[in-house]
Coordinates of N, CA, C and O in Angstrom, one line a residue:
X584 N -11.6 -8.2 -10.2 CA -11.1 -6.9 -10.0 C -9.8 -6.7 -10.9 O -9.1 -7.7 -11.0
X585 N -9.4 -5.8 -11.4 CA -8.6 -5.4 -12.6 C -7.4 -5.3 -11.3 O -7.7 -5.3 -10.1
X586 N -6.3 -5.3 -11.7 CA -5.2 -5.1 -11.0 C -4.2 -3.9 -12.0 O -3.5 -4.1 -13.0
X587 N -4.3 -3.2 -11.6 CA -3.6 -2.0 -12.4 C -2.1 -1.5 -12.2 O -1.6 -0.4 -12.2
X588 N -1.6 -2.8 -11.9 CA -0.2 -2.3 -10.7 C 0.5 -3.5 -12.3 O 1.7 -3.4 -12.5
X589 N -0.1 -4.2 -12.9 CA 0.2 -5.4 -14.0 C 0.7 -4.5 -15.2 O 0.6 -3.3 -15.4
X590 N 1.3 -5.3 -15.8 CA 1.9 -4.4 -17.1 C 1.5 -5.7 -18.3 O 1.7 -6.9 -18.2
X591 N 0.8 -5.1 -19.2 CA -0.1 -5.9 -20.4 C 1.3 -7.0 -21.4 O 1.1 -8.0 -22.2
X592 N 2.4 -6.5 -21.1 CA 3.0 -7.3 -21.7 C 4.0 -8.5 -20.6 O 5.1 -8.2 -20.1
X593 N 3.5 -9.3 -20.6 CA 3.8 -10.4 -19.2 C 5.4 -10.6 -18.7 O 5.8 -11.0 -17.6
X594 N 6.4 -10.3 -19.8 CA 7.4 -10.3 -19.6 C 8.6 -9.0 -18.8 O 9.8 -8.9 -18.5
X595 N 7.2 -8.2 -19.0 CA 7.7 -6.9 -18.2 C 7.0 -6.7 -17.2 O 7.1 -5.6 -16.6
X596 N 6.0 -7.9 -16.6 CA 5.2 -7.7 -15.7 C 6.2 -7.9 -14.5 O 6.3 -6.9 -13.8
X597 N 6.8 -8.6 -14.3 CA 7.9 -8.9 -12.8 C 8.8 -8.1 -12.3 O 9.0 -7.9 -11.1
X598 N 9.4 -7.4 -13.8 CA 9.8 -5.7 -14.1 C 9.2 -4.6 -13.3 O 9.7 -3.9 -12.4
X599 N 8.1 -4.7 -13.8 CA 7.4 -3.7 -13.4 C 7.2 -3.4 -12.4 O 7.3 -2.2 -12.2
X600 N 6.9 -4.5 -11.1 CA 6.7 -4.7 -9.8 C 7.8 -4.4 -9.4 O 7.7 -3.4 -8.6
X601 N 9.3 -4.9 -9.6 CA 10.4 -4.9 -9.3 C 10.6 -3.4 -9.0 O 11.1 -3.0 -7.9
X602 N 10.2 -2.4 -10.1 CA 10.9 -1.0 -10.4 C 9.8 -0.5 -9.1 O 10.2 0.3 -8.2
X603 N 8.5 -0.8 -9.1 CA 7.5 -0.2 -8.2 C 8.2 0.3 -6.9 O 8.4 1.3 -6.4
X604 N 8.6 -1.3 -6.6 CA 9.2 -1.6 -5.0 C 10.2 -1.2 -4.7 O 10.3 -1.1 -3.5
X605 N 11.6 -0.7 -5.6 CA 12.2 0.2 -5.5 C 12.3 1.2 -5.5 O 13.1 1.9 -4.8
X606 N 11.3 1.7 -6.6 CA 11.0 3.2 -6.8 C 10.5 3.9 -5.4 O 10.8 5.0 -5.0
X607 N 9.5 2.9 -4.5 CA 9.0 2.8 -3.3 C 9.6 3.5 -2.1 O 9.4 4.5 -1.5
X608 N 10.6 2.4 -2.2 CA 12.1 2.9 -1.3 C 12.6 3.8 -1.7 O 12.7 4.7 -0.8
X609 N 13.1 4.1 -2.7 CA 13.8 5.6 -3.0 C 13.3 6.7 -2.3 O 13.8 7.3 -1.4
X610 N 11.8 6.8 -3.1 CA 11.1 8.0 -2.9 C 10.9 8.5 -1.6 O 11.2 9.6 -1.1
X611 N 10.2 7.0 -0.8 CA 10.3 7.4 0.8 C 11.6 7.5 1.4 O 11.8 8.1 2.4
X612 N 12.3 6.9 0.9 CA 13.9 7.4 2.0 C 14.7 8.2 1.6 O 15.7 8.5 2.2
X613 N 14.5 9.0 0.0 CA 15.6 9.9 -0.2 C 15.2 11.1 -0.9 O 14.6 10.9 -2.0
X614 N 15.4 12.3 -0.5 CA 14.9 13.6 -0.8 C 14.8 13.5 -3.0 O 15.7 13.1 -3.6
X615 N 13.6 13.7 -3.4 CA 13.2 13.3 -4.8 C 14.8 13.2 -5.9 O 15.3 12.2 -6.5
X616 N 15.2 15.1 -5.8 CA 16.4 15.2 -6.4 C 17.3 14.2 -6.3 O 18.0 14.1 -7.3
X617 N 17.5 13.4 -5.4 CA 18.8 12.6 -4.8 C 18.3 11.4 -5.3 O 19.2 10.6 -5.2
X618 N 17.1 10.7 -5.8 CA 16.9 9.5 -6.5 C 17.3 9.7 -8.0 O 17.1 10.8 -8.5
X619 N 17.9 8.5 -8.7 CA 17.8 8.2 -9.9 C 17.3 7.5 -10.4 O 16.8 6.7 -9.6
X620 N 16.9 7.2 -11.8 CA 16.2 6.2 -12.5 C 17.3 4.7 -12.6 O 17.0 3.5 -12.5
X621 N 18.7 5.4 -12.8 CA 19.5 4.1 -12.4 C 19.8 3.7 -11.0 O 20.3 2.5 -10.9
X622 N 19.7 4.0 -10.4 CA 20.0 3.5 -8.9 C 18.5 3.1 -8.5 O 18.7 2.6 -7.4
X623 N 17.3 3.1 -8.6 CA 16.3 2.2 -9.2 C 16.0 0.9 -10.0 O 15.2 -0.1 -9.8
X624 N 17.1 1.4 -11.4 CA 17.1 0.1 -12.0 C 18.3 -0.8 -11.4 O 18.3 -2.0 -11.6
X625 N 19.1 -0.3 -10.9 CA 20.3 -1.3 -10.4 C 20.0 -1.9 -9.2 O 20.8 -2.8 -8.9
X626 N 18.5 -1.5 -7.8 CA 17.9 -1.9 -7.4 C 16.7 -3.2 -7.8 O 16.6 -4.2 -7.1
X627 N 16.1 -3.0 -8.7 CA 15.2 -3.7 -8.9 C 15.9 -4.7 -10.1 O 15.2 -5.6 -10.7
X628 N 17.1 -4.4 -10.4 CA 17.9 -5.3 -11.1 C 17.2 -5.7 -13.0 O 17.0 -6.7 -13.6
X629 N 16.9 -4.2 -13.3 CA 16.6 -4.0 -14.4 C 17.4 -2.9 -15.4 O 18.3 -2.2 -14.9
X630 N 17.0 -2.8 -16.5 CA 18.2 -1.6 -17.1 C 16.8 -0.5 -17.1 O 15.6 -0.6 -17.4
X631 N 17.9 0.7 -16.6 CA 16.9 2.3 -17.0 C 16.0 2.8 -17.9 O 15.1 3.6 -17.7
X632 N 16.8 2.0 -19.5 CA 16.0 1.9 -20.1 C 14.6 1.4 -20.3 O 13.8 2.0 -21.0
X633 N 14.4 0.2 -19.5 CA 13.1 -0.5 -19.0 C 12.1 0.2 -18.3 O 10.9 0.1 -18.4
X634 N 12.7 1.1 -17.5 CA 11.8 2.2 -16.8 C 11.4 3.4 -17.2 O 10.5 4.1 -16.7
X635 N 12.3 3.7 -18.6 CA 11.8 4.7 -19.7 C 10.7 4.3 -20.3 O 9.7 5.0 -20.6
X636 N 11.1 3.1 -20.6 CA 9.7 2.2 -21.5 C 8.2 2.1 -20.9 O 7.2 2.1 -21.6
X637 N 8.2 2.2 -19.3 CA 7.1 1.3 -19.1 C 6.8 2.5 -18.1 O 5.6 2.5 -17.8
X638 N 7.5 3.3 -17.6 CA 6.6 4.8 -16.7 C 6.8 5.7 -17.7 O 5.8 6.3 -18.0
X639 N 7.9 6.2 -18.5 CA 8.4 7.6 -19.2 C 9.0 8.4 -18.6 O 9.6 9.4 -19.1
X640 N 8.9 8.1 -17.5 CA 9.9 9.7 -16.6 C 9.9 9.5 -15.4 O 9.0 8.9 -14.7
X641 N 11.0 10.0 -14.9 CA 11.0 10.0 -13.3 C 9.5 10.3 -12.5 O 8.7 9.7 -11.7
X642 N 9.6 11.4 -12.9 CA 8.3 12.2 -12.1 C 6.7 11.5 -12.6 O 5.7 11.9 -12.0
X643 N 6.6 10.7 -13.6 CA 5.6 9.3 -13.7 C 5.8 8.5 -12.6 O 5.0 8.5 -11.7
X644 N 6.9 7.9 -12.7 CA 6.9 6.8 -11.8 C 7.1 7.2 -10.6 O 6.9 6.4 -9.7
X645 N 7.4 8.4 -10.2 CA 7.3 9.0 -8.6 C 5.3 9.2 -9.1 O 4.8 8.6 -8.1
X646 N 4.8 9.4 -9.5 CA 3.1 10.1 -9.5 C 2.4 8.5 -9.1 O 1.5 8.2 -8.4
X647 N 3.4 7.7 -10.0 CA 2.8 5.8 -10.0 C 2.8 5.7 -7.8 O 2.0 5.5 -6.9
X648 N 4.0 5.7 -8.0 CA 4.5 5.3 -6.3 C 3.5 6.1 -5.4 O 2.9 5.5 -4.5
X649 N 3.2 7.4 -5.6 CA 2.4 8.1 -4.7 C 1.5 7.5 -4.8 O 1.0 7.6 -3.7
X650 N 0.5 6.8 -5.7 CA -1.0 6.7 -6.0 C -1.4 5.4 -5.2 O -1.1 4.3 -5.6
X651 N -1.9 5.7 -4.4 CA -2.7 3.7 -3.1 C -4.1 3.5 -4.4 O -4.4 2.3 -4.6
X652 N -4.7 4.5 -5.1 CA -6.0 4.1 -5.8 C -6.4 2.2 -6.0 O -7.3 1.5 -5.8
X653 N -5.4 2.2 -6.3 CA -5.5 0.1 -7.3 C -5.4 -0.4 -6.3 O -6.1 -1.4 -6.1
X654 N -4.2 0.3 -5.1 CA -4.1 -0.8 -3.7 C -5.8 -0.6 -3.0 O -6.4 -1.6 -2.6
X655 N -6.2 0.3 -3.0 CA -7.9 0.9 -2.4 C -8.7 -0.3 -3.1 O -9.3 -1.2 -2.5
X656 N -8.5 -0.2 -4.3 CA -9.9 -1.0 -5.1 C -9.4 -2.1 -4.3 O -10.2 -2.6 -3.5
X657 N -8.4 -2.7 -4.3 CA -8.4 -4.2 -3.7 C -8.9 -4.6 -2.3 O -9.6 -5.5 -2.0
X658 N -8.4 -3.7 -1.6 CA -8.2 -3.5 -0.1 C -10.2 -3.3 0.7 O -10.7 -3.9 1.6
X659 N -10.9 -2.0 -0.4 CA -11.8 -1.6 0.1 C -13.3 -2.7 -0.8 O -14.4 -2.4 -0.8
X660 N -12.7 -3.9 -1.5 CA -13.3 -4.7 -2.2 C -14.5 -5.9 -1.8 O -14.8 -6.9 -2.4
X661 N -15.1 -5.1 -0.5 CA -16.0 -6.2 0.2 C -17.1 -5.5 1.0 O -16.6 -4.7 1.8
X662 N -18.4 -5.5 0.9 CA -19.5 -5.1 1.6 C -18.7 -4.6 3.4 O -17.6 -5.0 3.7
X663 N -19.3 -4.0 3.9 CA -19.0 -3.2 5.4 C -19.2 -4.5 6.0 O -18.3 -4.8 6.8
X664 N -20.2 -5.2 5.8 CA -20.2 -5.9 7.0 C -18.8 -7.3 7.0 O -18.4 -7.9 8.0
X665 N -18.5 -7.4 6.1 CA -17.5 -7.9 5.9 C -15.8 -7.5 5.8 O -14.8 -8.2 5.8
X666 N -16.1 -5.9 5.5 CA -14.9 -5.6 5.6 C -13.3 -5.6 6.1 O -12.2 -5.6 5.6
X667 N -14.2 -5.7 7.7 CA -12.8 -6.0 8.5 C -11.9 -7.2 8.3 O -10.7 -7.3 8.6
X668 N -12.6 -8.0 7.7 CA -11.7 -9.3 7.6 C -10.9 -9.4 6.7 O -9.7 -9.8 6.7
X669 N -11.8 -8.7 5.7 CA -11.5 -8.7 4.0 C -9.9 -7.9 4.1 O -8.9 -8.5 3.7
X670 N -10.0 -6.7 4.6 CA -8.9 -6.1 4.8 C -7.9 -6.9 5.4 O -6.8 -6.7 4.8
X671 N -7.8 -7.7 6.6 CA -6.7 -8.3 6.9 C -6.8 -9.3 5.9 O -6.2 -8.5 5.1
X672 N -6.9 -10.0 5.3 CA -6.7 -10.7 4.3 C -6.2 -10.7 3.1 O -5.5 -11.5 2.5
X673 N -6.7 -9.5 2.8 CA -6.1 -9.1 1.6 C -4.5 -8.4 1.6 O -3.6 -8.4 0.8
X674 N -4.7 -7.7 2.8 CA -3.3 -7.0 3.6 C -1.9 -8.3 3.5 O -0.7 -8.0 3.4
X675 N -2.3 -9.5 3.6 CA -1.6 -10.2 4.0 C -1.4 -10.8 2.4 O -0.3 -10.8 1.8
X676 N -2.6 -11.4 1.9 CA -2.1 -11.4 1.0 C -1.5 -11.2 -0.3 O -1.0 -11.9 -1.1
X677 N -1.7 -10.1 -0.2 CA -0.9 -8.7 -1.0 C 0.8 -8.9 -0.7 O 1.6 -8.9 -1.7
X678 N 1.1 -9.2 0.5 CA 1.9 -9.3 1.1 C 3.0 -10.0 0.9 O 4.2 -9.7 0.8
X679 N 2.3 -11.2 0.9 CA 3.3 -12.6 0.5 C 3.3 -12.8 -1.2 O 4.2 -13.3 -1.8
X680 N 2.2 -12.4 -1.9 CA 2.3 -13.0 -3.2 C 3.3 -11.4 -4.0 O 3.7 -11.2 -5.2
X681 N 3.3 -10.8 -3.2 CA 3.8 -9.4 -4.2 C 4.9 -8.8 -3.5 O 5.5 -7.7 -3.8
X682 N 5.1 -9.7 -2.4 CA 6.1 -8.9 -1.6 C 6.6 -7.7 -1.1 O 7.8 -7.3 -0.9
X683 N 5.3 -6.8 -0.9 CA 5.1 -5.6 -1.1 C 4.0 -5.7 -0.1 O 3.2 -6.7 0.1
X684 N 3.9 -4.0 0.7 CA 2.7 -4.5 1.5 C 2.4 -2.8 0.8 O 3.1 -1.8 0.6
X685 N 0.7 -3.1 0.6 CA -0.1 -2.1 -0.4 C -0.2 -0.3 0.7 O -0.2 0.8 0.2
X686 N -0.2 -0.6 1.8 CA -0.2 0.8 2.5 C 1.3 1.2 2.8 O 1.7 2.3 2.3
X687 N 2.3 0.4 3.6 CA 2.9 0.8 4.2 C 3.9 2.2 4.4 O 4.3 2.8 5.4
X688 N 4.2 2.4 2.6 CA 5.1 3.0 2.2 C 4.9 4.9 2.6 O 5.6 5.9 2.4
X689 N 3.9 4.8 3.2 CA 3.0 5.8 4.0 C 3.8 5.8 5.3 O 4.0 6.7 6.0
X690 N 4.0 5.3 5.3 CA 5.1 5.7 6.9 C 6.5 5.7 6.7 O 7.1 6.2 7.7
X691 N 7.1 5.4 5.8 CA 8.3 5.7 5.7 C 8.7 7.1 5.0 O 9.9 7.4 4.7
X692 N 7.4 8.1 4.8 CA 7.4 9.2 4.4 C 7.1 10.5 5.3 O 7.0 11.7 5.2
X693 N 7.2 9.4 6.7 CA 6.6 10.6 7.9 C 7.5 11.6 8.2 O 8.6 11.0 8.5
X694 N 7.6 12.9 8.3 CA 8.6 13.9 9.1 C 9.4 14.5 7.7 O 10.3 15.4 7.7
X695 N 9.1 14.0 6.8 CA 9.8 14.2 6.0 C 9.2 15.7 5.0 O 8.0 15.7 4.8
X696 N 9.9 16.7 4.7 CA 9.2 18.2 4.0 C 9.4 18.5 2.8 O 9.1 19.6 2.4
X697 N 9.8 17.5 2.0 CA 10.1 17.4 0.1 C 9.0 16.7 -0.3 O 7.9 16.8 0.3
X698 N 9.2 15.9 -1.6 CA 8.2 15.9 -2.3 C 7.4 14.4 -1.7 O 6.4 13.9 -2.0
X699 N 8.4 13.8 -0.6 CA 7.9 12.6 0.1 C 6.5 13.3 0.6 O 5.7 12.5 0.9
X700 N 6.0 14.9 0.9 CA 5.1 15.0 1.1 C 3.6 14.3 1.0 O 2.6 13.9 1.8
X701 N 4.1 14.4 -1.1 CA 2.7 14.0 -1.6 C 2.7 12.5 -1.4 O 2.0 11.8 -2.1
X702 N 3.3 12.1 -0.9 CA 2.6 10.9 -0.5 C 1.7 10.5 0.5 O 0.7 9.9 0.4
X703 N 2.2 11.0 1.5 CA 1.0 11.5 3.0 C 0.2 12.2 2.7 O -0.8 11.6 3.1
X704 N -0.2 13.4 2.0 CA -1.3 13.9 1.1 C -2.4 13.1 0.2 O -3.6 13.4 0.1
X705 N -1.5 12.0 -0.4 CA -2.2 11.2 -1.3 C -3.0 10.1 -0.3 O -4.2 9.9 -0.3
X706 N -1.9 9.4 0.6 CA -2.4 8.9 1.3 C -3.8 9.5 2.2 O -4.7 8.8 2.0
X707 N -4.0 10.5 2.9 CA -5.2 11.2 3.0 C -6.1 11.3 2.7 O -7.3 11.2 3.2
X708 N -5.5 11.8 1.4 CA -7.0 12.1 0.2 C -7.5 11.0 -0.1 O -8.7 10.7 -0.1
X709 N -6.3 10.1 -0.5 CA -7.0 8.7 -1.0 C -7.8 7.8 -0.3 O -9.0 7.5 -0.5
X710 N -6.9 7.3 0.8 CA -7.5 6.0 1.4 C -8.4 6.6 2.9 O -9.4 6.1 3.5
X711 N -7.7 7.9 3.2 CA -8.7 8.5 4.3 C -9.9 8.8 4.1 O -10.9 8.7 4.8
X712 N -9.7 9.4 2.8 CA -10.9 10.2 2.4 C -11.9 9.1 1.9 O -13.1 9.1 2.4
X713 N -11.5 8.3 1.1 CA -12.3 7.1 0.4 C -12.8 6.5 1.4 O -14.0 6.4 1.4
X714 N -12.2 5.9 2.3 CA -13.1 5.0 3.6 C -13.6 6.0 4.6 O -14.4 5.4 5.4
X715 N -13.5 7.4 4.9 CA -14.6 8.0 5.1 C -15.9 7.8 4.9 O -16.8 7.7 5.8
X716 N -16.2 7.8 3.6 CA -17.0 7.8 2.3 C -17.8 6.6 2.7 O -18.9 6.9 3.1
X717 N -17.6 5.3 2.7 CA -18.3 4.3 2.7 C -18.5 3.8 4.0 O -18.8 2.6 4.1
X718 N -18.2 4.9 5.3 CA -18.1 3.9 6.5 C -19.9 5.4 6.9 O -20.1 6.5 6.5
X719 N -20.5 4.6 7.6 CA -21.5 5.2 8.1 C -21.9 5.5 9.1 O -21.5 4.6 9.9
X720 N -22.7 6.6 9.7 CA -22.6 6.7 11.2 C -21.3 8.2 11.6 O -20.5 8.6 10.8
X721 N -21.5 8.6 13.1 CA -20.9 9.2 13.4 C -19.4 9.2 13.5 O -19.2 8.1 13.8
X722 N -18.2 9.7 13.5 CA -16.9 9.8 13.5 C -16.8 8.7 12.2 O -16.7 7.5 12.4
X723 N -16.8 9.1 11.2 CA -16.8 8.5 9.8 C -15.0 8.6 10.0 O -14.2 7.6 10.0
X724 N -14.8 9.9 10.0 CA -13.3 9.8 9.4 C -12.4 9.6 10.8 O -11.3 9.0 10.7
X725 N -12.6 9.8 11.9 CA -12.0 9.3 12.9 C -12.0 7.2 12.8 O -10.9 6.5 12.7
X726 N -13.0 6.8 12.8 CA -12.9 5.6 12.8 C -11.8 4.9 11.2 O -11.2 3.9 11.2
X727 N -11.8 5.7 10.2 CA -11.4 5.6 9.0 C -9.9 5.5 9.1 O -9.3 4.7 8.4
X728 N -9.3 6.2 9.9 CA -7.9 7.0 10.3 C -7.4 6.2 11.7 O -6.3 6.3 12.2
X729 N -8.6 5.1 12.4 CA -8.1 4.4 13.4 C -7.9 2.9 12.4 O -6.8 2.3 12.6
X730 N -8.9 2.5 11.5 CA -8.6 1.4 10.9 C -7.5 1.4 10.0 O -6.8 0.4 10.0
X731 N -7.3 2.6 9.1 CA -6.0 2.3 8.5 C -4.8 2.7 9.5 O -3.7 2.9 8.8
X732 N -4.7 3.0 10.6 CA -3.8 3.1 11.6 C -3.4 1.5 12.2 O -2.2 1.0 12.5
X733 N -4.7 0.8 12.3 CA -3.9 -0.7 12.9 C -3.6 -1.3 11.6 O -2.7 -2.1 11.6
X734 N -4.4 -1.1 10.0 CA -3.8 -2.1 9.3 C -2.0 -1.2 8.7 O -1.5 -1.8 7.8
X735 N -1.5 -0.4 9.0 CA -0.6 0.0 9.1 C 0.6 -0.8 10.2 O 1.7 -1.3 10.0
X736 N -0.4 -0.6 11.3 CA 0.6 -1.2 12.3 C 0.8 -2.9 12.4 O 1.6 -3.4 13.0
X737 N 0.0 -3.3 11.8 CA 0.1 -4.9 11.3 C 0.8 -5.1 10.1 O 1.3 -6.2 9.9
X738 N 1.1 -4.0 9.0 CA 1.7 -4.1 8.4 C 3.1 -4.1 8.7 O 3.9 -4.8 8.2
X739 N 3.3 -3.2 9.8 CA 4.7 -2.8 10.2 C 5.4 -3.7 10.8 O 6.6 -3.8 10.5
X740 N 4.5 -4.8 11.9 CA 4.7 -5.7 12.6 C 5.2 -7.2 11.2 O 6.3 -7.6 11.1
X741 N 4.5 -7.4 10.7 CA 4.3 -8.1 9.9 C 6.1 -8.0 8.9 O 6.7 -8.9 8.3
X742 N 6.4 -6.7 9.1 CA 7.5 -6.4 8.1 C 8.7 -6.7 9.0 O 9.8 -7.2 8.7
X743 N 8.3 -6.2 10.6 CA 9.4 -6.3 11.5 C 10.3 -7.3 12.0 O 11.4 -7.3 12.6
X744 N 9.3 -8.4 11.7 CA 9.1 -9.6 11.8 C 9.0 -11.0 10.8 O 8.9 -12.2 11.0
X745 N 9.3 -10.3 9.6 CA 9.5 -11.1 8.1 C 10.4 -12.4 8.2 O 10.2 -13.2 7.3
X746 N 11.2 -12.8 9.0 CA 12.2 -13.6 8.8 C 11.9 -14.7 10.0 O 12.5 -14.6 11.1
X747 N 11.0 -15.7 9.7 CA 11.0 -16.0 10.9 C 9.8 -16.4 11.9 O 9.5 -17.4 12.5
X748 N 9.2 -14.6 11.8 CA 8.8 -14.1 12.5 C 7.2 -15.4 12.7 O 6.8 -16.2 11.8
X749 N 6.4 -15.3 14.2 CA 5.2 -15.8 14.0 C 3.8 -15.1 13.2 O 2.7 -15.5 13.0
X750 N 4.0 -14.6 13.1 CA 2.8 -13.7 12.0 C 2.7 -14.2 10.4 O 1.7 -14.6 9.8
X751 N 4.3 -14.0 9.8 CA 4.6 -14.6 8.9 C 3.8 -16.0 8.5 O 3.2 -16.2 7.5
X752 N 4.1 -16.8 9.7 CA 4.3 -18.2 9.9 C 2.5 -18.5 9.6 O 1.8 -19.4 9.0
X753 N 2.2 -17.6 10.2 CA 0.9 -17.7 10.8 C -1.0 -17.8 9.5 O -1.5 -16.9 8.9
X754 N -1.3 -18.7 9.5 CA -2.2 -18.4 8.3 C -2.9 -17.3 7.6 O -2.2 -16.5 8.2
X755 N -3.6 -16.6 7.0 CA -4.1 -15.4 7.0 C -5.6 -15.7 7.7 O -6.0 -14.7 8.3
X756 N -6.2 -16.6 7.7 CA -7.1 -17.1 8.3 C -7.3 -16.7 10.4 O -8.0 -16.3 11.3
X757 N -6.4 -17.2 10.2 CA -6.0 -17.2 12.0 C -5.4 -16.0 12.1 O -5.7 -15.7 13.3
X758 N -4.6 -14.7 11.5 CA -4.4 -13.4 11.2 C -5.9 -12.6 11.4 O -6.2 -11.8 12.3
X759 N -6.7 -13.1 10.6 CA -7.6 -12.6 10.3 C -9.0 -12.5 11.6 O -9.7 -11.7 12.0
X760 N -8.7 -13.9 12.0 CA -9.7 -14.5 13.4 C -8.9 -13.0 14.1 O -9.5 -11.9 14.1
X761 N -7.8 -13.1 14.6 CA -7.4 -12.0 15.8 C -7.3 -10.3 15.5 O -7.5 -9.4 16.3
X762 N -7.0 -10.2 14.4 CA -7.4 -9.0 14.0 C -9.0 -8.2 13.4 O -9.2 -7.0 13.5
X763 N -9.6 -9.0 13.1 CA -10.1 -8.6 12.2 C -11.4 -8.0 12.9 O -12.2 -7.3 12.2
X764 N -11.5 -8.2 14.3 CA -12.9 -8.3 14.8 C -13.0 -7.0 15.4 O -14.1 -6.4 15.4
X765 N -11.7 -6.2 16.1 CA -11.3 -4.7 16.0 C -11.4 -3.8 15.0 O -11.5 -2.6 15.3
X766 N -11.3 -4.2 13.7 CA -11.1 -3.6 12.7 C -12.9 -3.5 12.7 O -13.5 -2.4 12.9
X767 N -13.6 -4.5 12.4 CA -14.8 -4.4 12.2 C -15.8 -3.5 13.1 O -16.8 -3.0 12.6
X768 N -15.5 -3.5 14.3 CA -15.9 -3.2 15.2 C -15.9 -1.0 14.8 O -16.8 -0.2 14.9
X769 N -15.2 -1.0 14.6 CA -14.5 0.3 13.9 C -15.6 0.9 12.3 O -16.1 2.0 12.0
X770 N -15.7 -0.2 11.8 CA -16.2 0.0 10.6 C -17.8 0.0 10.8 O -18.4 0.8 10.1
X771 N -18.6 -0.9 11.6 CA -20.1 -0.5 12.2 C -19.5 0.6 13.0 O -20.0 1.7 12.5
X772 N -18.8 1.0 14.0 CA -19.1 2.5 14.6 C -20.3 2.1 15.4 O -21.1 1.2 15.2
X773 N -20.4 3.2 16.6 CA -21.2 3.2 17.1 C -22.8 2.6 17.4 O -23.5 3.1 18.3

């Protein structure tokens, strides 16, 4: 699976992620206007220029941040009947190797009436609407909107709990054993 979140030139790949994950935080915690491309790059501990080079513009890399699509192909990357697991797995390991967890940033945009909008929009269209799409049977998008609701909330747990915490600690395997069988359960439906 292509990973589209990578930057083709390797030395700006760590960069890239870096400015992602801050860009992340900005967007969801501070009204659009009130973010900069330097207080981004002085976050992710790169020069501005770097972020000219490799998005072009604020409002790029705000369109990059709103978009889950690359986190979807990863996430939604496994036959139905395997899904549920697939997703805790991949959730977690997303997690640890990128330090970054691929949904979350979707809730730190809640209540909010600026351009943090399109992210909850995006989020809808994208990952609601897409696992609508491949789950079958009745309440398609209710069940859709319940599973990325707990891998949300495992995300959140998972983040709450970073330092330390038993989840962290905990294999993705054995993550996976306890979560995963709800999730699935969700995804056959009825």
């Amino acid at each position: 699976m292509t990973d589209h979140t990578t930057d083709p030139d390797p030395a700006a790949g760590g960069g890239r992620q870096a400015i992602l994950r801050a860009a992340r935080r900005a967007f969801a915690l501070q009204p659009y206007a009130q973010v900069t491309l330097r207080g981004i790059a002085a976050e992710a501990e790169v020069s501005a220029s770097l972020i000219v080079k490799l998005f072009g513009s604020k409002e790029e890399l705000f369109a990059q941040t709103a978009d889950f699509s690359a986190d979807l192909d990863e996430l939604l990357d496994a036959p139905l009947e395997r899904l549920g697991r697939h997703l805790v797995l991949t959730l977690v390991r997303v997690r640890r190797e990128r330090h970054t967890d691929p949904l979350l940033r979707v809730v730190l945009s809640l209540g909010m009436a600026d351009e943090r909008t399109v992210i909850r929009v995006r989020f809808r269209d994208q990952a609601t609407r897409r696992l609508t799409d491949r789950l079958e049977g009745p309440d398609a998008e209710l069940r859709a909107e319940l599973i990325l609701g707990q891998l949300l909330g495992l995300g959140a747990t998972l983040s709450i709990h970073r330092d330390g915490g038993a989840g962290e600690q905990t294999a993705p395997e054995r993550l996976a054993d306890l979560c995963a069988p709800a999730l699935q359960r969700l995804v056959d439906g009825p």
